[in-house]
């Protein structure tokens, strides 16, 4: 008598084998999408063919994730947990959540969402071009409706609010009430700080940013820097794209893109470091091939990019390390670390655009969007009222007059892409980055001396130990921080950091 | 009452929808493989992860192609042919052949073949490094055995010989008896012609090939040339790889690679043109997404690369067009079209290596391999006897003494990769290229005047009309040629072309 191999495998083993296969197919999807953004020829016809390929892959993934045998194996595995595997309970918990949520979104809703997404994107682009939010109102209204419908379908516990369900998609376990608490503290501190900075007579010079800078040389410097920080090029690539992003096709194949302009060097360098932070997180995740070794949340991800971009690369010691390199790299370029530090940290007081904002005003851009989307989802604000409310808040929070909707409420792609509940993660990430830097320095007292020497390895190791290697073993960013640094997310560190830096820089 | 969409679709429509989805997944596989060769980071770990991704995709494709419902739909569609679709009968015929052949190869055999392939590759590489064929004998013996086993499993008609079944995989419809006929004619003509050339006192100068040539400039020239020939960069890319190849992820995404050396310019240019020929075929195939719009055969494919590389780019009019470009591109480079023509057409009389061979000796390298593998499959030769027989034939056919096995019977990767029955397609392609050029000039009498002016569009359009657009609508290369140029494959044109060119060039 022969016993088949399958019969000798436990339900847990069979389940995880199936999940790994699904994970591999999702990695294929990631690679096809990266190729589309970076390498793919640009004809309409090519884009269509790629769309067909991605949809064929997506439907295989859908078939496999909604396969009834997967649920059966999950139930069997839940009843017969493998005792030797400490991760097993969490693996099953994550699997149940993902499978249940997927199965609750009907094919009809998914198709309607995809179809409306294409329409909403073009409606947004058109309204933005014409600087007229009214053109976008019908499509955006439907986006919010579909997002609510999807959240209502997905929530397993009916007592969860729709907005909490949306937040959970990007930032699992962090509810609105908790985020409100953190954000209110930030707002209370930053609005008056920005006011002081705006009124200060001291203005750091941004002259070092100006000039003409060879792009090949910028790329060379960026590559050297990000590799020195800890990005492993043997298990990744650096390319160029219009909007910098990071994509992982496995922890051994993490690719970042950056962009460069020949009339300033700051953008490319800081974008590369930012994406490098995301990439080091992805490269340091565990290799189980299961969801437990995915990045914990969008906020956690952003904390990694911002740890390197802000806490490291916007610190004076970093400029002490890099100034000689830049002075050597660029022609007629000769600045002190202090001059470079001042230039990259100067705020742009009249800027309306989130993605161009400095680290002091950026949080306020996020607060504005978070507040608006919350009010729309809870029916306290209508889509038509967005522009007026947007402009009012821009004045209240940032002291900025918005000249038109394209520079105001039409600037972001997020809502038209159903990314509602996403904006908060940017600020959760900023705040977490500062908190991690605080605790990192407690554990590594010479942290800034190491940065000045270009010795980043201990910092990366610390982040891997505290954040990366845990994947999704914790249920939320709060839980991760509490377990790893002894304290839930606390905006105090972020506020103190900005307060200290900007009161000194602006002498206010 | 609602009628489901599926119920209103015919069996043929349902079948082709499923086949298109499988085709899309195979395009994903092609893209992942291209990425692996060209863009993927080079760590062992990355390669492993990619292997897992490809195997996940392959098993989905296997599941879908062996799904019983596909066979049921095929049978239903065969009984109820859609009358309005002229392609339908051929679509079903190709589908039945592919599905039946796939289903006849057991999972056990496929797995054993894959496993032995890895072993055979490393055994071949090791034997080659040590210049010792004996080390490769056991692994190669198993390769031939597995290939025979697979051919025996796949053949639907038991009267088909194993070697014909193998040939059919690469060159459908062209059997050994027919190929023998063509190849014997070529051998009878080329052996004495080569003898005359070797004994001639006239030796074309290869000085124009020598020097130092900026690689960026070579790439620029190659890109301009291949685009001018008709390669559509909006629906393709040009990259660099160790071994030049072409890969199609759809007719709208065809990528070619080339390689460049800074101490000669010929290799990169001719490799780019060669791959460009393959790519133009792929770019001009129909867009049904079904097998009927795949390239007809490997020999047909090679006829397209060689049409451009030899019939066009090795002709004097081509050098009249390109000489001024090269003279301008390269420093201290100033040659007449005639000098360049002579240099690129000079033969290398003592060369042992197929891939480095010129167009006169290349056919003889192919004949040797074809004869050997045929004898092995029909048990007239043992694997142990390969080196002696190889070296004997090298002397008989080419007049060349083989110094060691690495420069002899260990030079090709094909047999270790189970590509048995493949070599013939190179020579079928050469011969077809010459035949097509003959008929092209009959239809476009000023063909060579157009080449001299760099006007390649009519040539490409002619090839598309005669070859590309037909995909797999004909059953064999012979059938295609007979229908499109009025004559089955006839080696006369190839022989006449070489005879005329080399008797003139070598004055013999």
Short mmCIF file of N, CA, C and O in Angstrom, two decimals, chain B residues 57-101:
data_model
loop_
_atom_site.label_atom_id
_atom_site.label_comp_id
_atom_site.label_asym_id
_atom_site.label_seq_id
_atom_site.Cartn_x
_atom_site.Cartn_y
_atom_site.Cartn_z
N UNK B 57 3.73 29.83 -11.42
CA UNK B 57 3.04 30.16 -12.68
C UNK B 57 2.91 28.92 -13.56
O UNK B 57 1.84 28.67 -14.13
N UNK B 58 4.00 28.15 -13.66
CA UNK B 58 3.97 26.96 -14.52
C UNK B 58 2.93 25.98 -14.02
O UNK B 58 2.23 25.34 -14.82
N UNK B 59 2.77 25.87 -12.70
CA UNK B 59 1.80 24.88 -12.26
C UNK B 59 0.37 25.37 -12.49
O UNK B 59 -0.51 24.55 -12.76
N UNK B 60 0.15 26.67 -12.46
CA UNK B 60 -1.17 27.18 -12.84
C UNK B 60 -1.44 26.89 -14.31
O UNK B 60 -2.52 26.41 -14.68
N UNK B 61 -0.44 27.15 -15.16
CA UNK B 61 -0.61 26.88 -16.59
C UNK B 61 -0.87 25.39 -16.81
O UNK B 61 -1.76 25.01 -17.59
N UNK B 62 -0.13 24.54 -16.10
CA UNK B 62 -0.34 23.10 -16.23
C UNK B 62 -1.76 22.70 -15.81
O UNK B 62 -2.45 21.99 -16.53
N UNK B 63 -2.17 23.20 -14.65
CA UNK B 63 -3.55 22.93 -14.17
C UNK B 63 -4.57 23.30 -15.24
O UNK B 63 -5.50 22.56 -15.52
N UNK B 64 -4.38 24.49 -15.81
CA UNK B 64 -5.39 25.00 -16.75
C UNK B 64 -5.36 24.26 -18.08
O UNK B 64 -6.40 24.06 -18.70
N UNK B 65 -4.15 23.87 -18.52
CA UNK B 65 -4.09 23.18 -19.83
C UNK B 65 -4.49 21.72 -19.72
O UNK B 65 -4.79 21.09 -20.73
N UNK B 66 -4.49 21.17 -18.52
CA UNK B 66 -4.88 19.76 -18.38
C UNK B 66 -6.27 19.62 -17.76
O UNK B 66 -6.72 18.53 -17.45
N UNK B 67 -6.93 20.75 -17.59
CA UNK B 67 -8.27 20.76 -17.02
C UNK B 67 -9.25 20.01 -17.95
O UNK B 67 -9.31 20.27 -19.13
N UNK B 68 -9.98 19.08 -17.36
CA UNK B 68 -10.89 18.26 -18.18
C UNK B 68 -11.94 19.09 -18.90
O UNK B 68 -12.35 18.76 -20.01
N UNK B 69 -12.37 20.19 -18.29
CA UNK B 69 -13.42 21.00 -18.91
C UNK B 69 -12.93 21.59 -20.24
O UNK B 69 -13.72 21.86 -21.14
N UNK B 70 -11.61 21.76 -20.35
CA UNK B 70 -11.05 22.28 -21.59
C UNK B 70 -11.23 21.25 -22.71
O UNK B 70 -11.61 21.60 -23.84
N UNK B 71 -10.98 19.99 -22.40
CA UNK B 71 -11.16 18.93 -23.39
C UNK B 71 -12.63 18.80 -23.79
O UNK B 71 -12.96 18.57 -24.95
N UNK B 72 -13.50 18.94 -22.78
CA UNK B 72 -14.94 18.86 -23.08
C UNK B 72 -15.37 19.97 -24.03
O UNK B 72 -16.06 19.74 -25.02
N UNK B 73 -14.89 21.19 -23.74
CA UNK B 73 -15.22 22.33 -24.60
C UNK B 73 -14.67 22.11 -26.00
O UNK B 73 -15.31 22.43 -27.00
N UNK B 74 -13.46 21.55 -26.07
CA UNK B 74 -12.84 21.28 -27.36
C UNK B 74 -13.71 20.33 -28.17
O UNK B 74 -14.00 20.57 -29.36
N UNK B 75 -14.14 19.26 -27.54
CA UNK B 75 -14.99 18.30 -28.24
C UNK B 75 -16.29 18.92 -28.72
O UNK B 75 -16.71 18.72 -29.86
N UNK B 76 -16.90 19.71 -27.82
CA UNK B 76 -18.15 20.38 -28.21
C UNK B 76 -17.91 21.34 -29.36
O UNK B 76 -18.70 21.39 -30.31
N UNK B 77 -16.81 22.08 -29.28
CA UNK B 77 -16.52 23.06 -30.34
C UNK B 77 -16.25 22.36 -31.66
O UNK B 77 -16.64 22.85 -32.73
N UNK B 78 -15.58 21.20 -31.60
CA UNK B 78 -15.30 20.45 -32.83
C UNK B 78 -16.60 20.00 -33.51
O UNK B 78 -16.68 19.94 -34.74
N UNK B 79 -17.59 19.71 -32.66
CA UNK B 79 -18.88 19.27 -33.22
C UNK B 79 -19.71 20.44 -33.74
O UNK B 79 -20.63 20.26 -34.53
N UNK B 80 -19.41 21.61 -33.25
CA UNK B 80 -20.25 22.77 -33.58
C UNK B 80 -19.35 23.94 -34.00
O UNK B 80 -19.26 24.96 -33.33
N UNK B 81 -18.65 23.75 -35.14
CA UNK B 81 -17.71 24.76 -35.63
C UNK B 81 -18.40 26.08 -35.97
O UNK B 81 -19.41 26.06 -36.68
N UNK B 82 -17.87 27.19 -35.49
CA UNK B 82 -18.47 28.47 -35.87
C UNK B 82 -18.19 28.76 -37.34
O UNK B 82 -17.02 28.86 -37.74
N UNK B 83 -19.22 28.86 -38.13
CA UNK B 83 -19.04 28.97 -39.58
C UNK B 83 -18.47 30.31 -40.01
O UNK B 83 -17.78 30.42 -41.02
N UNK B 84 -18.77 31.34 -39.22
CA UNK B 84 -18.34 32.69 -39.64
C UNK B 84 -16.84 32.92 -39.42
O UNK B 84 -16.28 33.89 -39.93
N UNK B 85 -16.16 32.02 -38.71
CA UNK B 85 -14.75 32.24 -38.37
C UNK B 85 -13.86 31.27 -39.16
O UNK B 85 -13.76 30.09 -38.84
N UNK B 86 -13.21 31.79 -40.19
CA UNK B 86 -12.41 30.95 -41.08
C UNK B 86 -11.25 30.27 -40.35
O UNK B 86 -10.78 29.22 -40.76
N UNK B 87 -10.77 30.91 -39.28
CA UNK B 87 -9.64 30.34 -38.53
C UNK B 87 -10.04 29.18 -37.62
O UNK B 87 -9.18 28.43 -37.16
N UNK B 88 -11.32 29.05 -37.32
CA UNK B 88 -11.76 28.12 -36.28
C UNK B 88 -11.23 26.69 -36.45
O UNK B 88 -10.72 26.11 -35.49
N UNK B 89 -11.32 26.10 -37.67
CA UNK B 89 -10.85 24.71 -37.78
C UNK B 89 -9.37 24.57 -37.39
O UNK B 89 -9.00 23.65 -36.67
N UNK B 90 -8.54 25.51 -37.85
CA UNK B 90 -7.12 25.42 -37.54
C UNK B 90 -6.87 25.69 -36.04
O UNK B 90 -6.03 25.04 -35.43
N UNK B 91 -7.62 26.61 -35.47
CA UNK B 91 -7.51 26.88 -34.04
C UNK B 91 -7.76 25.59 -33.25
O UNK B 91 -7.01 25.23 -32.34
N UNK B 92 -8.81 24.87 -33.64
CA UNK B 92 -9.16 23.65 -32.92
C UNK B 92 -8.13 22.55 -33.16
O UNK B 92 -7.79 21.80 -32.24
N UNK B 93 -7.62 22.48 -34.38
CA UNK B 93 -6.62 21.47 -34.70
C UNK B 93 -5.35 21.69 -33.87
O UNK B 93 -4.80 20.75 -33.28
N UNK B 94 -4.90 22.93 -33.81
CA UNK B 94 -3.71 23.25 -33.01
C UNK B 94 -3.97 22.97 -31.53
O UNK B 94 -3.11 22.46 -30.82
N UNK B 95 -5.16 23.34 -31.08
CA UNK B 95 -5.50 23.15 -29.67
C UNK B 95 -5.49 21.67 -29.31
O UNK B 95 -4.92 21.26 -28.30
N UNK B 96 -6.11 20.87 -30.18
CA UNK B 96 -6.15 19.43 -29.89
C UNK B 96 -4.72 18.87 -29.82
O UNK B 96 -4.38 18.14 -28.89
N UNK B 97 -3.88 19.26 -30.75
CA UNK B 97 -2.52 18.72 -30.77
C UNK B 97 -1.78 19.12 -29.48
O UNK B 97 -1.18 18.28 -28.80
N UNK B 98 -1.84 20.38 -29.14
CA UNK B 98 -1.12 20.86 -27.96
C UNK B 98 -1.65 20.21 -26.69
O UNK B 98 -0.88 19.73 -25.85
N UNK B 99 -2.97 20.20 -26.55
CA UNK B 99 -3.55 19.64 -25.33
C UNK B 99 -3.26 18.14 -25.22
O UNK B 99 -2.92 17.64 -24.15
N UNK B 100 -3.39 17.44 -26.35
CA UNK B 100 -3.14 15.99 -26.29
C UNK B 100 -1.68 15.71 -25.95
O UNK B 100 -1.39 14.86 -25.12
N UNK B 101 -0.79 16.42 -26.60
CA UNK B 101 0.63 16.19 -26.31
C UNK B 101 0.95 16.50 -24.85
O UNK B 101 1.64 15.73 -24.18
#
